[in-house]
Amino acid sequence: MFESEIKPDDRSVNLKRRAFLVTSASVVGGLAVWSLRRPRLAQATASKETPQEVTIVQFSDAGERLKTVQAPKVLKSEEAWRKQLPAGVFDITRHADTEIAFTGKYWNLHDRGLYRCVCCDNALFSSETKFDSGTGWPSFWAPIAPENVRSTADKSYGMVRTAVSCTECDAHLGHLFDDGPEPTHLRYCMNSASLRFVAYKTT
Ligand SMILES: [Zn+2]
């Protein structure tokens, strides 16, 4: 009598427990699927919505230093750059090609102004550090702000050189050599095609 009374309860307890276990298993299973999917989703979100931040110094078109900012790196597809840039500029800035010496727009320009990145408008050089290197490429002894350009080792064509690129968008700008004039003895040998000159307004 006592036993028969307790058995249904036991059964119902067992049933409840089984139901709970089934539910738990499906929750665990769901979690496993969710956690398997999650890294891929997180990665996609990271590359699309939170691109890498870089530190750059902003300048006005008058060459006035404005402020240092954290800016998202400019990331565009190969196709987007190809649409935005003329073919020669695309090859130089996005594929590290080099323009033929004495053919660019700026090697012989002596006007006062600012040289911005042709791809993203980041300020790169000022006419104040431009000098006549005799190479046929616009040459500078310093960038407008060290934050705004980046130097990396370039071992292409069997040479070891230092490539210079735009911090904000990774555009290839040219190469850096140590045979420049005072005060830095550096020579930033740039492609005109990578630059956009903005003349200082004379007031
Ligand atoms: Zn740029």
PDB file of C-alpha atoms and ligand atoms in Angstrom:
ATOM      1  CA  MET A   1       0.000   0.000   0.000  1.00  0.00           C
ATOM      2  CA  PHE A   2       2.721   2.343   1.004  1.00  0.00           C
ATOM      3  CA  GLU A   3       4.828   1.239  -1.931  1.00  0.00           C
ATOM      4  CA  SER A   4       2.028   1.614  -4.459  1.00  0.00           C
ATOM      5  CA  GLU A   5       1.400   5.093  -3.157  1.00  0.00           C
ATOM      6  CA  ILE A   6       4.964   6.140  -3.548  1.00  0.00           C
ATOM      7  CA  LYS A   7       5.587   4.539  -6.921  1.00  0.00           C
ATOM      8  CA  PRO A   8       3.474   6.880  -9.011  1.00  0.00           C
ATOM      9  CA  ASP A   9       5.236   9.771  -7.367  1.00  0.00           C
ATOM     10  CA  ASP A  10       8.579   8.244  -8.153  1.00  0.00           C
ATOM     11  CA  ARG A  11       7.538   7.709 -11.707  1.00  0.00           C
ATOM     12  CA  SER A  12       6.353  11.204 -12.057  1.00  0.00           C
ATOM     13  CA  VAL A  13       9.581  12.451 -10.498  1.00  0.00           C
ATOM     14  CA  ASN A  14      11.532  10.289 -12.904  1.00  0.00           C
ATOM     15  CA  LEU A  15       9.490  11.525 -15.815  1.00  0.00           C
ATOM     16  CA  LYS A  16      10.009  15.072 -14.742  1.00  0.00           C
ATOM     17  CA  ARG A  17      13.732  14.463 -14.376  1.00  0.00           C
ATOM     18  CA  ARG A  18      13.880  12.863 -17.807  1.00  0.00           C
ATOM     19  CA  ALA A  19      12.030  15.779 -19.266  1.00  0.00           C
ATOM     20  CA  PHE A  20      14.472  18.104 -17.531  1.00  0.00           C
ATOM     21  CA  LEU A  21      17.435  16.117 -18.844  1.00  0.00           C
ATOM     22  CA  VAL A  22      16.039  16.171 -22.374  1.00  0.00           C
ATOM     23  CA  THR A  23      15.498  19.893 -22.103  1.00  0.00           C
ATOM     24  CA  SER A  24      18.987  20.389 -20.669  1.00  0.00           C
ATOM     25  CA  ALA A  25      20.505  18.289 -23.420  1.00  0.00           C
ATOM     26  CA  SER A  26      18.816  20.327 -26.096  1.00  0.00           C
ATOM     27  CA  VAL A  27      19.877  23.534 -24.364  1.00  0.00           C
ATOM     28  CA  VAL A  28      23.453  22.239 -24.125  1.00  0.00           C
ATOM     29  CA  GLY A  29      23.271  21.128 -27.738  1.00  0.00           C
ATOM     30  CA  GLY A  30      21.966  24.521 -28.732  1.00  0.00           C
ATOM     31  CA  LEU A  31      24.717  26.208 -26.766  1.00  0.00           C
ATOM     32  CA  ALA A  32      27.327  24.044 -28.454  1.00  0.00           C
ATOM     33  CA  VAL A  33      26.022  25.024 -31.890  1.00  0.00           C
ATOM     34  CA  TRP A  34      25.836  28.634 -30.774  1.00  0.00           C
ATOM     35  CA  SER A  35      29.392  28.593 -29.416  1.00  0.00           C
ATOM     36  CA  LEU A  36      30.663  26.924 -32.582  1.00  0.00           C
ATOM     37  CA  ARG A  37      29.064  29.620 -34.691  1.00  0.00           C
ATOM     38  CA  ARG A  38      29.988  32.477 -32.433  1.00  0.00           C
ATOM     39  CA  PRO A  39      33.705  32.893 -33.277  1.00  0.00           C
ATOM     40  CA  ARG A  40      32.916  33.193 -36.962  1.00  0.00           C
ATOM     41  CA  LEU A  41      30.196  35.750 -36.288  1.00  0.00           C
ATOM     42  CA  ALA A  42      32.472  37.674 -33.918  1.00  0.00           C
ATOM     43  CA  GLN A  43      35.219  37.707 -36.512  1.00  0.00           C
ATOM     44  CA  ALA A  44      32.926  38.983 -39.227  1.00  0.00           C
ATOM     45  CA  THR A  45      31.619  41.651 -36.877  1.00  0.00           C
ATOM     46  CA  ALA A  46      35.155  42.658 -35.914  1.00  0.00           C
ATOM     47  CA  SER A  47      36.286  43.141 -39.494  1.00  0.00           C
ATOM     48  CA  LYS A  48      33.119  44.866 -40.663  1.00  0.00           C
ATOM     49  CA  GLU A  49      32.113  47.074 -37.759  1.00  0.00           C
ATOM     50  CA  THR A  50      35.208  47.674 -35.658  1.00  0.00           C
ATOM     51  CA  PRO A  51      38.181  48.046 -37.987  1.00  0.00           C
ATOM     52  CA  GLN A  52      41.603  48.555 -36.517  1.00  0.00           C
ATOM     53  CA  GLU A  53      42.146  52.027 -35.076  1.00  0.00           C
ATOM     54  CA  VAL A  54      45.234  54.051 -35.892  1.00  0.00           C
ATOM     55  CA  THR A  55      46.666  57.237 -34.430  1.00  0.00           C
ATOM     56  CA  ILE A  56      47.084  60.092 -36.865  1.00  0.00           C
ATOM     57  CA  VAL A  57      47.624  63.830 -36.624  1.00  0.00           C
ATOM     58  CA  GLN A  58      45.108  65.954 -38.508  1.00  0.00           C
ATOM     59  CA  PHE A  59      46.143  69.079 -40.427  1.00  0.00           C
ATOM     60  CA  SER A  60      44.126  71.838 -42.048  1.00  0.00           C
ATOM     61  CA  ASP A  61      44.661  72.703 -45.715  1.00  0.00           C
ATOM     62  CA  ALA A  62      46.679  75.680 -44.459  1.00  0.00           C
ATOM     63  CA  GLY A  63      49.171  73.236 -42.933  1.00  0.00           C
ATOM     64  CA  GLU A  64      48.055  73.998 -39.391  1.00  0.00           C
ATOM     65  CA  ARG A  65      48.413  71.099 -36.968  1.00  0.00           C
ATOM     66  CA  LEU A  66      44.930  70.426 -35.571  1.00  0.00           C
ATOM     67  CA  LYS A  67      44.853  67.424 -33.244  1.00  0.00           C
ATOM     68  CA  THR A  68      45.956  63.839 -32.727  1.00  0.00           C
ATOM     69  CA  VAL A  69      43.063  61.432 -33.199  1.00  0.00           C
ATOM     70  CA  GLN A  70      42.291  57.734 -33.090  1.00  0.00           C
ATOM     71  CA  ALA A  71      40.750  56.961 -36.465  1.00  0.00           C
ATOM     72  CA  PRO A  72      39.460  53.707 -37.912  1.00  0.00           C
ATOM     73  CA  LYS A  73      41.827  52.371 -40.546  1.00  0.00           C
ATOM     74  CA  VAL A  74      40.467  52.899 -44.056  1.00  0.00           C
ATOM     75  CA  LEU A  75      39.751  49.408 -45.358  1.00  0.00           C
ATOM     76  CA  LYS A  76      38.394  48.963 -48.880  1.00  0.00           C
ATOM     77  CA  SER A  77      38.190  46.040 -51.251  1.00  0.00           C
ATOM     78  CA  GLU A  78      40.509  45.747 -54.219  1.00  0.00           C
ATOM     79  CA  GLU A  79      37.496  46.486 -56.421  1.00  0.00           C
ATOM     80  CA  ALA A  80      36.538  49.635 -54.484  1.00  0.00           C
ATOM     81  CA  TRP A  81      40.083  51.033 -54.780  1.00  0.00           C
ATOM     82  CA  ARG A  82      40.167  50.182 -58.473  1.00  0.00           C
ATOM     83  CA  LYS A  83      36.948  52.152 -59.003  1.00  0.00           C
ATOM     84  CA  GLN A  84      38.171  55.138 -56.973  1.00  0.00           C
ATOM     85  CA  LEU A  85      41.644  55.516 -58.487  1.00  0.00           C
ATOM     86  CA  PRO A  86      43.039  55.968 -62.005  1.00  0.00           C
ATOM     87  CA  ALA A  87      44.828  52.771 -63.173  1.00  0.00           C
ATOM     88  CA  GLY A  88      48.392  54.059 -62.687  1.00  0.00           C
ATOM     89  CA  VAL A  89      47.594  55.441 -59.249  1.00  0.00           C
ATOM     90  CA  PHE A  90      45.926  52.158 -58.282  1.00  0.00           C
ATOM     91  CA  ASP A  91      49.021  50.155 -59.309  1.00  0.00           C
ATOM     92  CA  ILE A  92      51.364  52.433 -57.351  1.00  0.00           C
ATOM     93  CA  THR A  93      49.332  52.929 -54.183  1.00  0.00           C
ATOM     94  CA  ARG A  94      47.730  49.516 -53.826  1.00  0.00           C
ATOM     95  CA  HIS A  95      50.398  47.313 -55.461  1.00  0.00           C
ATOM     96  CA  ALA A  96      53.642  49.159 -54.698  1.00  0.00           C
ATOM     97  CA  ASP A  97      54.472  50.028 -58.286  1.00  0.00           C
ATOM     98  CA  THR A  98      56.881  52.948 -58.921  1.00  0.00           C
ATOM     99  CA  GLU A  99      56.334  55.808 -61.349  1.00  0.00           C
ATOM    100  CA  ILE A 100      59.065  56.551 -63.874  1.00  0.00           C
ATOM    101  CA  ALA A 101      61.478  59.218 -62.614  1.00  0.00           C
ATOM    102  CA  PHE A 102      60.913  62.790 -63.883  1.00  0.00           C
ATOM    103  CA  THR A 103      57.389  61.940 -65.070  1.00  0.00           C
ATOM    104  CA  GLY A 104      55.308  62.658 -61.970  1.00  0.00           C
ATOM    105  CA  LYS A 105      53.410  65.847 -61.149  1.00  0.00           C
ATOM    106  CA  TYR A 106      55.418  66.948 -58.142  1.00  0.00           C
ATOM    107  CA  TRP A 107      59.135  66.115 -58.475  1.00  0.00           C
ATOM    108  CA  ASN A 108      59.838  69.664 -59.668  1.00  0.00           C
ATOM    109  CA  LEU A 109      57.125  71.517 -57.745  1.00  0.00           C
ATOM    110  CA  HIS A 110      58.392  74.195 -55.377  1.00  0.00           C
ATOM    111  CA  ASP A 111      55.093  75.775 -54.306  1.00  0.00           C
ATOM    112  CA  ARG A 112      54.210  76.068 -50.648  1.00  0.00           C
ATOM    113  CA  GLY A 113      51.587  73.569 -49.592  1.00  0.00           C
ATOM    114  CA  LEU A 114      50.553  70.291 -48.115  1.00  0.00           C
ATOM    115  CA  TYR A 115      50.801  66.838 -49.670  1.00  0.00           C
ATOM    116  CA  ARG A 116      47.887  64.580 -48.749  1.00  0.00           C
ATOM    117  CA  CYS A 117      47.348  60.878 -49.432  1.00  0.00           C
ATOM    118  CA  VAL A 118      45.640  60.496 -52.811  1.00  0.00           C
ATOM    119  CA  CYS A 119      43.620  57.568 -51.431  1.00  0.00           C
ATOM    120  CA  CYS A 120      42.341  58.821 -48.060  1.00  0.00           C
ATOM    121  CA  ASP A 121      43.396  62.500 -47.680  1.00  0.00           C
ATOM    122  CA  ASN A 122      45.645  61.869 -44.671  1.00  0.00           C
ATOM    123  CA  ALA A 123      48.224  64.693 -44.419  1.00  0.00           C
ATOM    124  CA  LEU A 124      51.650  63.266 -45.284  1.00  0.00           C
ATOM    125  CA  PHE A 125      54.242  65.918 -46.147  1.00  0.00           C
ATOM    126  CA  SER A 126      54.709  69.655 -46.177  1.00  0.00           C
ATOM    127  CA  SER A 127      56.593  71.754 -48.738  1.00  0.00           C
ATOM    128  CA  GLU A 128      58.731  72.912 -45.790  1.00  0.00           C
ATOM    129  CA  THR A 129      60.657  69.626 -45.767  1.00  0.00           C
ATOM    130  CA  LYS A 130      60.753  69.135 -49.558  1.00  0.00           C
ATOM    131  CA  PHE A 131      64.149  69.321 -51.215  1.00  0.00           C
ATOM    132  CA  ASP A 132      65.566  68.840 -54.668  1.00  0.00           C
ATOM    133  CA  SER A 133      67.120  65.373 -54.582  1.00  0.00           C
ATOM    134  CA  GLY A 134      67.863  65.221 -58.311  1.00  0.00           C
ATOM    135  CA  THR A 135      66.213  61.780 -58.462  1.00  0.00           C
ATOM    136  CA  GLY A 136      63.099  62.792 -60.387  1.00  0.00           C
ATOM    137  CA  TRP A 137      60.796  61.889 -57.505  1.00  0.00           C
ATOM    138  CA  PRO A 138      59.388  64.308 -54.925  1.00  0.00           C
ATOM    139  CA  SER A 139      61.670  64.041 -51.902  1.00  0.00           C
ATOM    140  CA  PHE A 140      61.224  65.118 -48.300  1.00  0.00           C
ATOM    141  CA  TRP A 141      63.526  64.954 -45.273  1.00  0.00           C
ATOM    142  CA  ALA A 142      60.632  64.310 -42.850  1.00  0.00           C
ATOM    143  CA  PRO A 143      56.918  63.528 -42.879  1.00  0.00           C
ATOM    144  CA  ILE A 144      54.502  66.179 -41.606  1.00  0.00           C
ATOM    145  CA  ALA A 145      53.937  63.970 -38.529  1.00  0.00           C
ATOM    146  CA  PRO A 146      55.709  60.675 -37.800  1.00  0.00           C
ATOM    147  CA  GLU A 147      52.342  59.128 -36.853  1.00  0.00           C
ATOM    148  CA  ASN A 148      50.947  59.653 -40.356  1.00  0.00           C
ATOM    149  CA  VAL A 149      53.362  57.419 -42.275  1.00  0.00           C
ATOM    150  CA  ARG A 150      54.598  53.925 -41.608  1.00  0.00           C
ATOM    151  CA  SER A 151      57.884  52.283 -42.594  1.00  0.00           C
ATOM    152  CA  THR A 152      58.221  48.580 -43.340  1.00  0.00           C
ATOM    153  CA  ALA A 153      60.967  46.345 -44.707  1.00  0.00           C
ATOM    154  CA  ASP A 154      60.670  45.731 -48.446  1.00  0.00           C
ATOM    155  CA  LYS A 155      62.709  42.841 -49.877  1.00  0.00           C
ATOM    156  CA  SER A 156      61.294  42.941 -53.413  1.00  0.00           C
ATOM    157  CA  TYR A 157      63.499  42.988 -56.533  1.00  0.00           C
ATOM    158  CA  GLY A 158      66.417  41.419 -54.617  1.00  0.00           C
ATOM    159  CA  MET A 159      66.979  44.613 -52.614  1.00  0.00           C
ATOM    160  CA  VAL A 160      66.436  45.404 -48.969  1.00  0.00           C
ATOM    161  CA  ARG A 161      64.675  48.746 -48.793  1.00  0.00           C
ATOM    162  CA  THR A 162      62.323  50.532 -46.432  1.00  0.00           C
ATOM    163  CA  ALA A 163      58.879  51.031 -47.915  1.00  0.00           C
ATOM    164  CA  VAL A 164      56.769  53.954 -46.735  1.00  0.00           C
ATOM    165  CA  SER A 165      52.995  53.760 -46.553  1.00  0.00           C
ATOM    166  CA  CYS A 166      50.068  55.841 -45.335  1.00  0.00           C
ATOM    167  CA  THR A 167      49.148  54.959 -41.745  1.00  0.00           C
ATOM    168  CA  GLU A 168      45.456  55.534 -42.362  1.00  0.00           C
ATOM    169  CA  CYS A 169      44.875  53.463 -45.509  1.00  0.00           C
ATOM    170  CA  ASP A 170      48.119  51.526 -46.156  1.00  0.00           C
ATOM    171  CA  ALA A 171      48.647  53.218 -49.535  1.00  0.00           C
ATOM    172  CA  HIS A 172      52.174  52.617 -50.796  1.00  0.00           C
ATOM    173  CA  LEU A 173      53.896  56.006 -51.028  1.00  0.00           C
ATOM    174  CA  GLY A 174      57.525  55.267 -51.873  1.00  0.00           C
ATOM    175  CA  HIS A 175      60.763  54.397 -50.068  1.00  0.00           C
ATOM    176  CA  LEU A 176      62.934  55.813 -47.316  1.00  0.00           C
ATOM    177  CA  PHE A 177      66.714  56.245 -47.627  1.00  0.00           C
ATOM    178  CA  ASP A 178      69.337  57.601 -45.257  1.00  0.00           C
ATOM    179  CA  ASP A 179      71.171  59.867 -47.697  1.00  0.00           C
ATOM    180  CA  GLY A 180      68.989  62.949 -47.186  1.00  0.00           C
ATOM    181  CA  PRO A 181      70.030  66.437 -46.129  1.00  0.00           C
ATOM    182  CA  GLU A 182      70.204  68.085 -42.695  1.00  0.00           C
ATOM    183  CA  PRO A 183      68.671  67.940 -40.165  1.00  0.00           C
ATOM    184  CA  THR A 184      67.498  64.295 -40.408  1.00  0.00           C
ATOM    185  CA  HIS A 185      69.702  62.902 -43.212  1.00  0.00           C
ATOM    186  CA  LEU A 186      66.590  61.050 -44.362  1.00  0.00           C
ATOM    187  CA  ARG A 187      65.175  61.005 -47.873  1.00  0.00           C
ATOM    188  CA  TYR A 188      61.521  60.121 -48.260  1.00  0.00           C
ATOM    189  CA  CYS A 189      61.495  59.290 -51.968  1.00  0.00           C
ATOM    190  CA  MET A 190      57.824  59.451 -52.917  1.00  0.00           C
ATOM    191  CA  ASN A 191      55.682  58.792 -55.960  1.00  0.00           C
ATOM    192  CA  SER A 192      53.822  61.896 -57.127  1.00  0.00           C
ATOM    193  CA  ALA A 193      50.930  59.578 -57.969  1.00  0.00           C
ATOM    194  CA  SER A 194      50.453  58.708 -54.292  1.00  0.00           C
ATOM    195  CA  LEU A 195      50.101  62.364 -53.327  1.00  0.00           C
ATOM    196  CA  ARG A 196      47.569  65.166 -53.725  1.00  0.00           C
ATOM    197  CA  PHE A 197      49.029  68.648 -53.412  1.00  0.00           C
ATOM    198  CA  VAL A 198      47.031  71.360 -51.668  1.00  0.00           C
ATOM    199  CA  ALA A 199      48.598  74.821 -52.090  1.00  0.00           C
ATOM    200  CA  TYR A 200      48.693  77.037 -49.000  1.00  0.00           C
ATOM    201  CA  LYS A 201      46.457  80.030 -49.579  1.00  0.00           C
ATOM    202  CA  THR A 202      48.419  83.260 -49.463  1.00  0.00           C
ATOM    203  CA  THR A 203      46.556  85.894 -47.517  1.00  0.00           C
TER     204      THR A 203
HETATM  205 ZN    ZN B   1      45.991  57.117 -47.104  1.00  0.00          ZN
END
